[in-house]
Amino acid sequence: MDVVEVEGLGKTYPKGTVALRDVSFRIAKGEVFCLLGRNGAGKTTLLRILATQLRPTTGHARVLGHDVQREPRAIRPRIAVVPQEARPQMMLSAWDHVRLMCMIRGMSKEDAHRRARAVMEEFELWEHKDKLSADLSGGLQQRVLLAMAFTADPEVLFLDEPTIGLDPLGRRQVWSMVRRLTSEGVTVLLTTHYMDEAEKLADRLAIVHQGALAFLGTVDEAKALAGTGMRVIVEPAKANGGERQVLNPKSDGEILGIVQRSLVQGDRVTFQPPTLEDAFIKLVGGTIDG
Amino acid sequence: MGRTKILRQAWYIGLLDSLPLLRDPMLLVVLSLIAFLPVFFLYLFSPEGGAALPALVGAIVLTLAFIGLFAAQSVYFYKHWFRFQDMFVASPVSPIAYTLGLSMSTLFSSSPAVVLALVALYWAVPAGAIAVLATLAVSALLWLSMVFAGFAIGSSIKNTRRANSIPQVLGFVIGFLPPVYYPLSILPPSVQPLALLVPSTHAAQLAKHYFGLLPSPLTEGEILFGWTYLVAFTVAMALLVARKARWVDP
């Protein structure tokens, strides 16, 4: 069953900026779907339309079977969002944020207490519960925001660059939370700048470039676009001198030639499989900012 | 959505917004001082402190108006800084509950000062329940119009500096320039119509009238005009908000 259906979606902002053009895709239940793209590519615009925060100009989008424009109220209780660059209130504690969010979403005091505690323990926030957000590190602040969204028990979770500012452990924690959610049938749509994040998490991904979809498919399908894919790194032996070379051979014969030459000269050869970044650069023709 | 659910959501949004203030009584005192400072100086410098009581009425009216205007900051910061508005849009929260919540939070933080001042005023001028109720009513109308103005400002501005400075400048324009702390009759006759364009002038005149603190009482026509002007201004601000504030971005 498709939880998100997007058909010919376009968005032109009131001042004339075209942010999205004719975007179509579907996301199945329980999938992690990543939106990759450079700054200003249209990822956040797309996410905000699907989260019923922004009106599209053309096309249609349905979330959980309901049209985002005509039936947003049927969608909203079943989704949650962590917006890009959101921040907790500095003079409120982590506990205030998470518990009040539960109550704002309609839980009773007792349920809110239970749910907030469970999520905070899961996010390893419980020991920091009474600290003001101002006294928390950037990573912990981000975890507070994620906890606010996770308390909602959403069917679809929208995460706009959720791991910015997190340390490697914090990022892995979010990834495992996302994986746990999807194993329970939750669908996750996330935008990210981190290629490794997309590689680790995405069941499928879309690369957005200048408002249009430049690619739609799995991570492996994206990598296949990067050519034969194998990158060969030759590090000359000290006696030979010379510089380290990164080669992108176009055929198996070329790879064999490089290996033979290196063996004869005593150079060190290592192979690097294609990365998502290679595919991204090939499709978008540049690197990701930020 | 049921009314109880909306009120419950509004209450918790109000708490989310006002808890930092409520937990720091010093901040509450500072906020109250802004409106009550002129009363202190008028008490010191007017003959036998006679100008202090009318000024106290003005301060009561203005405390709510000032704090109402500061809804602009909440609206701006919730939308552009904390981004809580986006979190609430993608949730069962209704826009009415959100608006009500942020408005109520301004009341949470200003009520202690207003209640204390009203008690002091009533102790000095026991003018009866009607005077107290009428003062509360004009204050509430002015507060509501300023909350609406705050929402319109907060929804329109796009940078943090403006979010902080515009309410302060407007606070000065509606509070300290017009005859709120001092009598309208002090102004030259040619300037008086200009002062009557400012809603806080009407609110202060009416409240002082009900407490019997004007040099000469208002006529029935002036009372009717004052109330009509306040209601009309509030409706105009509500219309402005309906035009400017957006739950879902266009």
XYZ file of C-alpha atoms in Angstrom:
540
model
C 0.000 0.000 0.000
C 1.308 3.454 -0.918
C 1.242 5.858 1.969
C 2.462 8.862 -0.017
C 1.403 9.481 -3.629
C 2.769 12.474 -5.493
C 1.603 13.258 -9.023
C 2.922 16.096 -11.186
C 3.573 18.281 -8.134
C 4.773 21.824 -8.789
C 5.370 24.826 -6.583
C 5.958 28.425 -7.563
C 6.240 30.804 -4.612
C 4.175 34.018 -4.645
C 7.256 36.054 -5.616
C 7.803 33.876 -8.677
C 10.528 31.453 -7.531
C 9.932 28.052 -9.068
C 10.766 25.511 -6.363
C 9.294 22.289 -7.755
C 8.440 21.108 -11.264
C 6.345 18.115 -12.166
C 7.484 15.811 -9.363
C 5.926 12.331 -9.172
C 6.699 9.382 -6.888
C 5.138 7.012 -4.400
C 6.268 5.807 -0.987
C 5.168 2.454 0.390
C 4.164 1.785 3.984
C 7.151 1.188 6.246
C 9.651 2.612 3.765
C 12.452 5.044 4.557
C 12.461 7.461 1.651
C 15.322 9.964 1.428
C 15.279 13.227 -0.454
C 18.772 14.260 -1.490
C 19.707 17.508 -3.147
C 21.772 20.641 -2.935
C 20.662 23.642 -0.886
C 17.645 25.225 -2.541
C 16.960 22.164 -4.688
C 13.360 21.944 -3.439
C 13.628 19.174 -0.800
C 12.167 21.180 2.057
C 9.439 22.611 -0.178
C 8.419 19.075 -1.121
C 8.479 17.870 2.485
C 6.461 20.869 3.675
C 3.788 20.309 1.035
C 3.442 16.671 2.076
C 3.308 17.675 5.742
C 0.373 20.026 4.884
C 2.368 23.147 5.790
C 2.601 24.610 2.293
C 0.207 24.766 -0.642
C 1.330 23.304 -3.969
C 0.721 25.256 -7.168
C 0.112 22.338 -9.528
C -0.386 18.594 -9.305
C -1.643 16.439 -6.475
C -0.275 14.811 -3.361
C -1.972 12.306 -1.102
C -0.742 11.208 2.305
C -2.383 8.202 3.999
C -5.015 8.277 1.263
C -6.009 11.918 1.781
C -5.367 14.919 -0.437
C -2.957 17.331 1.270
C -4.896 20.374 0.091
C -8.476 19.238 0.437
C -8.279 16.982 3.497
C -5.353 18.150 5.623
C -7.269 17.642 8.848
C -7.559 13.921 8.135
C -3.784 13.720 7.723
C -2.449 15.892 10.560
C -3.278 13.731 13.593
C -1.446 10.818 11.911
C 1.842 12.539 11.047
C 4.683 14.353 12.823
C 7.439 16.656 11.650
C 10.853 17.796 12.781
C 11.431 20.965 10.744
C 14.819 22.014 9.467
C 16.772 24.216 11.888
C 14.160 23.918 14.621
C 15.355 24.823 18.118
C 13.983 24.152 21.575
C 13.032 27.081 23.825
C 16.166 27.902 25.760
C 14.436 28.558 29.086
C 12.399 25.340 29.075
C 13.663 21.922 30.096
C 13.761 18.840 27.894
C 10.958 17.386 30.018
C 8.800 20.523 29.530
C 9.132 20.256 25.762
C 8.364 16.575 25.413
C 5.593 16.378 28.003
C 3.836 19.569 26.866
C 3.978 18.387 23.246
C 2.210 15.172 24.290
C -0.499 17.174 26.034
C -0.827 19.650 23.172
C -1.398 16.666 20.865
C -4.268 15.592 23.121
C -2.871 13.038 25.606
C -4.087 13.056 29.206
C -1.589 14.169 31.864
C -0.914 10.567 32.929
C -0.492 9.294 29.352
C 1.694 12.280 28.493
C 3.884 11.565 31.516
C 4.242 7.893 30.595
C 4.842 8.507 26.898
C 7.272 11.385 27.423
C 9.298 9.320 29.877
C 9.407 6.288 27.566
C 10.593 8.329 24.571
C 13.113 10.295 26.624
C 14.590 7.098 28.015
C 14.804 5.700 24.506
C 16.649 8.833 23.375
C 18.860 8.793 26.481
C 17.439 12.146 27.485
C 16.035 11.082 30.820
C 19.159 11.950 32.785
C 19.010 15.456 31.273
C 15.271 15.901 31.737
C 15.413 18.845 34.156
C 18.189 20.732 32.430
C 17.219 23.864 30.561
C 17.663 23.553 26.799
C 20.185 26.386 27.040
C 22.404 24.041 29.060
C 22.153 21.132 26.613
C 24.631 20.478 23.812
C 23.501 20.948 20.204
C 23.136 17.204 19.827
C 20.948 16.874 22.910
C 18.821 19.816 21.777
C 18.249 18.057 18.467
C 17.295 14.888 20.351
C 14.702 16.880 22.321
C 13.082 17.980 19.053
C 13.135 14.449 17.697
C 11.609 13.176 20.931
C 8.819 15.771 20.584
C 7.963 14.317 17.173
C 8.414 10.671 18.171
C 5.955 10.989 21.066
C 3.166 11.430 18.551
C 3.406 7.778 17.444
C 2.934 8.927 13.853
C 2.121 6.736 10.850
C 4.254 8.986 8.675
C 7.229 10.879 10.070
C 8.767 13.800 8.178
C 12.336 14.627 9.171
C 14.014 17.618 7.568
C 17.762 17.115 8.027
C 17.279 15.430 11.394
C 20.902 14.641 12.245
C 22.490 18.028 11.653
C 24.523 18.915 14.719
C 24.580 15.386 16.120
C 27.814 13.571 16.915
C 28.428 10.185 15.228
C 26.862 8.292 18.126
C 23.862 10.597 18.173
C 23.388 10.097 14.442
C 23.514 6.329 14.802
C 20.976 6.541 17.601
C 18.576 8.438 15.329
C 19.164 5.939 12.550
C 18.344 3.030 14.823
C 15.211 4.849 16.045
C 14.152 5.389 12.447
C 14.800 1.727 11.667
C 12.847 0.620 14.712
C 9.930 2.816 13.675
C 9.878 1.451 10.137
C 9.967 -2.108 11.477
C 6.728 -1.190 13.250
C 5.225 -0.014 9.952
C 5.934 3.717 10.270
C 6.848 5.417 7.005
C 9.690 7.930 7.166
C 10.450 10.651 4.660
C 13.675 12.463 5.384
C 15.798 15.031 3.686
C 19.517 14.920 4.231
C 22.809 16.302 3.064
C 24.689 13.293 4.360
C 25.310 10.653 1.719
C 26.274 8.036 4.312
C 22.971 8.661 6.063
C 21.041 8.042 2.865
C 23.143 4.928 2.145
C 22.505 3.524 5.620
C 18.848 4.388 5.893
C 17.130 4.725 2.548
C 15.041 1.937 1.122
C 14.611 4.269 -1.825
C 15.724 7.777 -2.546
C 14.995 10.676 -4.821
C 17.630 13.152 -5.926
C 16.076 16.561 -6.388
C 17.847 19.010 -8.630
C 16.550 22.483 -9.469
C 13.052 21.495 -8.425
C 12.829 18.336 -10.532
C 13.540 14.688 -9.791
C 16.942 13.804 -11.232
C 16.783 10.250 -9.905
C 14.307 7.917 -8.249
C 15.242 4.430 -7.117
C 17.289 2.412 -4.645
C 20.780 3.259 -3.417
C 22.249 0.431 -5.519
C 20.456 1.703 -8.616
C 21.879 5.146 -7.943
C 25.391 3.761 -7.544
C 25.047 1.844 -10.794
C 24.642 5.207 -12.491
C 28.183 6.119 -11.469
C 29.641 3.982 -14.312
C 31.493 0.664 -13.899
C 31.801 2.069 -10.493
C 35.157 0.843 -9.305
C 37.615 3.509 -8.269
C 41.276 2.431 -8.223
C 43.768 4.195 -5.972
C 47.458 3.757 -6.807
C 50.031 4.729 -4.195
C 53.533 4.589 -5.667
C 56.252 2.716 -3.782
C 58.654 5.089 -2.009
C 61.540 4.138 -4.306
C 59.473 5.018 -7.372
C 58.490 8.475 -6.161
C 55.466 10.149 -7.763
C 52.065 11.034 -6.420
C 49.004 9.127 -5.283
C 46.568 8.645 -8.157
C 42.803 8.132 -8.066
C 41.698 6.472 -11.307
C 38.218 5.812 -12.684
C 38.727 2.951 -15.156
C 35.971 2.531 -17.737
C 36.287 -1.231 -18.267
C 37.455 -4.428 -16.591
C 40.377 -4.567 -19.063
C 41.530 -1.138 -17.944
C 41.378 -2.239 -14.279
C 43.471 -5.309 -15.099
C 46.046 -3.149 -16.882
C 46.415 -0.835 -13.868
C 46.804 -3.791 -11.507
C 49.456 -5.482 -13.687
C 51.464 -2.265 -14.027
C 51.342 -1.631 -10.298
C 52.412 -5.146 -9.429
C 55.437 -4.833 -11.694
C 56.418 -1.464 -10.184
C 55.665 -2.504 -6.588
C 53.007 0.175 -6.142
C 50.156 -0.280 -3.693
C 46.701 -0.645 -5.252
C 43.385 -0.343 -3.424
C 39.860 -0.534 -4.812
C 36.942 1.603 -3.770
C 33.434 0.603 -4.718
C 31.231 3.411 -6.082
C 29.569 5.594 -3.487
C 26.287 7.380 -3.502
C 28.248 10.604 -3.630
C 29.744 9.555 -6.985
C 26.247 8.987 -8.333
C 25.058 12.252 -6.850
C 27.883 14.232 -8.398
C 27.290 12.582 -11.744
C 23.566 13.412 -11.632
C 23.752 16.884 -10.166
C 27.093 17.927 -11.571
C 28.597 19.311 -8.394
C 28.918 18.698 -4.692
C 26.455 19.143 -1.906
C 26.808 22.376 0.029
C 26.925 22.287 3.803
C -12.992 19.694 16.942
C -14.714 20.154 20.308
C -14.414 23.381 22.252
C -12.918 21.628 25.273
C -10.186 20.119 23.127
C -9.373 23.503 21.573
C -9.229 25.161 24.991
C -7.011 22.367 26.316
C -4.614 22.737 23.385
C -4.635 26.520 23.815
C -3.878 26.191 27.530
C -0.820 24.010 26.967
C 0.449 26.164 24.082
C 0.025 29.162 26.373
C 2.046 27.344 29.042
C 4.758 26.385 26.560
C 5.083 30.046 25.620
C 4.848 31.588 29.069
C 6.580 29.075 31.356
C 9.982 30.770 30.998
C 8.425 34.021 32.260
C 6.293 32.457 34.949
C 9.305 30.629 36.367
C 11.284 33.823 36.658
C 9.354 36.291 38.827
C 12.047 38.921 38.268
C 11.133 39.040 34.590
C 7.480 39.559 35.530
C 8.471 42.471 37.753
C 10.567 44.014 34.977
C 7.690 43.693 32.503
C 5.311 45.393 34.916
C 7.782 48.137 35.661
C 7.719 49.369 32.057
C 4.110 50.478 32.325
C 4.241 51.538 35.981
C 7.439 53.570 35.927
C 5.729 56.809 34.754
C 3.242 56.460 37.640
C 6.138 56.519 40.098
C 7.609 59.696 38.595
C 4.220 61.441 38.382
C 3.690 60.604 42.042
C 7.043 62.160 42.883
C 6.825 65.267 40.744
C 3.128 66.252 40.520
C 1.715 68.504 43.260
C 0.828 66.222 46.212
C 1.143 63.252 43.852
C -2.264 64.111 42.398
C -1.429 62.983 38.867
C -0.439 59.504 40.045
C -3.939 58.021 40.359
C -5.108 58.857 36.806
C -1.709 57.647 35.621
C -2.217 54.368 37.510
C -5.412 53.823 35.489
C -3.401 54.452 32.329
C -0.756 51.966 33.470
C -3.364 49.249 34.070
C -4.771 49.761 30.577
C -1.308 49.825 29.030
C 0.161 46.799 30.806
C -2.216 44.568 28.910
C -1.739 46.490 25.664
C 2.069 46.309 25.856
C 2.075 42.638 26.587
C -0.520 42.041 23.855
C 1.774 43.677 21.322
C 4.548 41.324 22.352
C 2.512 38.481 20.834
C 4.384 39.631 17.723
C 7.563 38.145 19.175
C 5.955 34.819 20.033
C 4.415 34.567 16.566
C 7.703 35.410 14.868
C 9.887 33.130 17.027
C 7.477 30.189 16.900
C 7.346 30.481 13.119
C 10.909 31.359 12.128
C 13.155 30.526 15.081
C 11.855 27.562 17.090
C 9.723 26.397 14.114
C 7.122 25.091 16.524
C 4.382 26.471 14.282
C 5.383 23.976 11.590
C 5.318 21.177 14.179
C 1.848 22.252 15.284
C 0.500 22.554 11.727
C 1.500 18.938 11.110
C -0.411 17.797 14.187
C -4.002 17.821 15.475
C -3.526 21.379 16.824
C -6.117 23.788 15.419
C -5.087 27.270 14.288
C -7.664 28.711 16.686
C -6.062 26.881 19.616
C -2.629 28.123 18.535
C -3.796 31.745 18.278
C -5.670 31.525 21.547
C -2.697 29.860 23.258
C -0.170 32.495 22.262
C -2.651 35.250 23.193
C -3.389 33.693 26.575
C 0.283 33.420 27.354
C 0.492 37.225 27.256
C -2.327 37.329 29.815
C -0.593 34.809 32.094
C 2.419 37.060 32.339
C 0.654 40.415 32.716
C -2.202 39.453 35.049
C -0.293 39.657 38.366
C 0.740 43.266 37.744
C -2.754 44.288 36.591
C -4.459 42.673 39.589
C -2.063 44.315 42.044
C -2.536 47.725 40.420
C -6.321 47.363 40.366
C -6.340 46.477 44.066
C -4.172 49.536 44.826
C -6.402 51.770 42.700
C -9.591 50.463 44.261
C -8.125 50.968 47.700
C -7.348 54.624 46.831
C -10.561 55.289 44.847
C -13.368 52.898 45.864
C -15.440 53.724 42.784
C -17.539 50.534 42.763
C -17.697 47.315 40.800
C -18.870 49.009 37.575
C -15.690 51.073 37.432
C -13.526 47.976 37.927
C -15.461 45.945 35.365
C -15.470 48.794 32.820
C -11.717 49.284 33.268
C -11.154 45.576 32.790
C -13.395 45.628 29.706
C -11.612 48.539 27.977
C -8.272 46.999 28.917
C -9.381 43.661 27.455
C -10.519 45.335 24.222
C -7.259 47.217 23.878
C -5.330 44.018 24.719
C -7.257 42.071 22.082
C -6.630 44.714 19.415
C -2.916 44.751 20.324
C -2.740 40.932 20.252
C -4.230 41.065 16.754
C -1.762 43.782 15.785
C 1.022 41.635 17.275
C -0.068 38.627 15.222
C -0.164 40.735 12.046
C 3.313 42.116 12.765
C 4.772 38.749 13.787
C 3.399 37.125 10.633
C 4.764 39.825 8.349
C 8.299 40.426 9.576
C 11.139 38.271 8.393
C 14.042 39.180 10.659
C 14.754 38.824 14.339
C 15.837 42.419 14.954
C 12.503 43.752 13.691
C 10.621 41.179 15.772
C 12.185 42.745 18.841
C 12.167 46.416 17.877
C 8.780 46.951 16.203
C 6.660 46.031 19.266
C 8.822 48.314 21.403
C 8.448 51.278 19.044
C 4.711 50.703 18.737
C 4.477 50.367 22.519
C 6.018 53.829 22.810
C 3.599 55.236 20.200
C 0.466 53.844 21.832
C 1.641 54.222 25.422
C 3.847 57.169 26.118
C 2.990 59.703 23.400
C -0.824 59.857 23.650
C -2.690 61.059 26.749
C -2.742 57.811 28.662
C -0.785 58.860 31.754
C -1.707 62.530 31.465
C -5.081 64.212 30.729
C -6.177 64.840 27.130
C -6.955 68.454 28.074
C -3.218 69.174 28.528
C -2.705 68.851 24.775
C -3.309 71.906 22.531
C -6.800 71.721 20.930
C -5.256 71.319 17.453
C -3.408 68.140 18.528
C -6.278 66.534 20.438
C -8.024 65.013 17.343
C -4.689 63.416 16.468
C -4.437 61.874 19.938
C -7.971 60.529 19.567
C -6.803 58.433 16.608
C -4.790 56.290 19.030
C -6.968 53.582 20.658
C -5.140 53.722 23.970
C -6.319 57.341 24.402
C -9.933 56.161 24.350
C -9.242 53.216 26.651
C -7.520 55.456 29.199
C -10.153 58.204 28.962
C -12.979 55.720 29.524
C -11.260 53.970 32.443
C -10.421 57.297 34.118
C -14.006 58.436 33.561
C -15.447 55.360 35.319
C -13.110 55.914 38.270
C -14.062 59.600 38.365
C -10.490 60.697 37.737
C -11.046 63.074 34.786
C -11.058 66.842 35.388
C -14.545 66.865 33.820
C -16.621 63.725 33.181
C -17.157 62.496 29.605
C -20.466 63.194 27.905
C -22.674 60.261 26.824
C -21.676 60.938 23.212
C -17.981 60.783 24.105
C -18.459 57.529 26.028
C -20.307 55.956 23.096
C -17.680 57.209 20.664
C -14.867 55.819 22.854
C -16.363 52.324 23.060
C -17.267 52.332 19.342
C -13.770 53.399 18.393
C -12.196 50.629 20.511
C -14.502 47.961 19.086
C -13.981 49.209 15.508
C -10.204 49.270 15.970
C -10.252 45.720 17.339
C -12.337 44.532 14.367
C -9.957 46.302 11.964
C -6.964 44.576 13.583
C -8.780 41.216 13.423
C -9.344 41.748 9.691
C -5.685 42.632 9.260
C -4.667 39.392 10.987
C -7.050 37.399 8.807
C -5.260 38.878 5.815
C -1.671 38.573 7.059
C -1.453 35.519 9.322
C -1.220 32.145 7.621
C -1.520 28.685 9.160
C -0.621 27.013 5.862
C 1.909 28.962 3.811
C 0.775 30.096 0.344
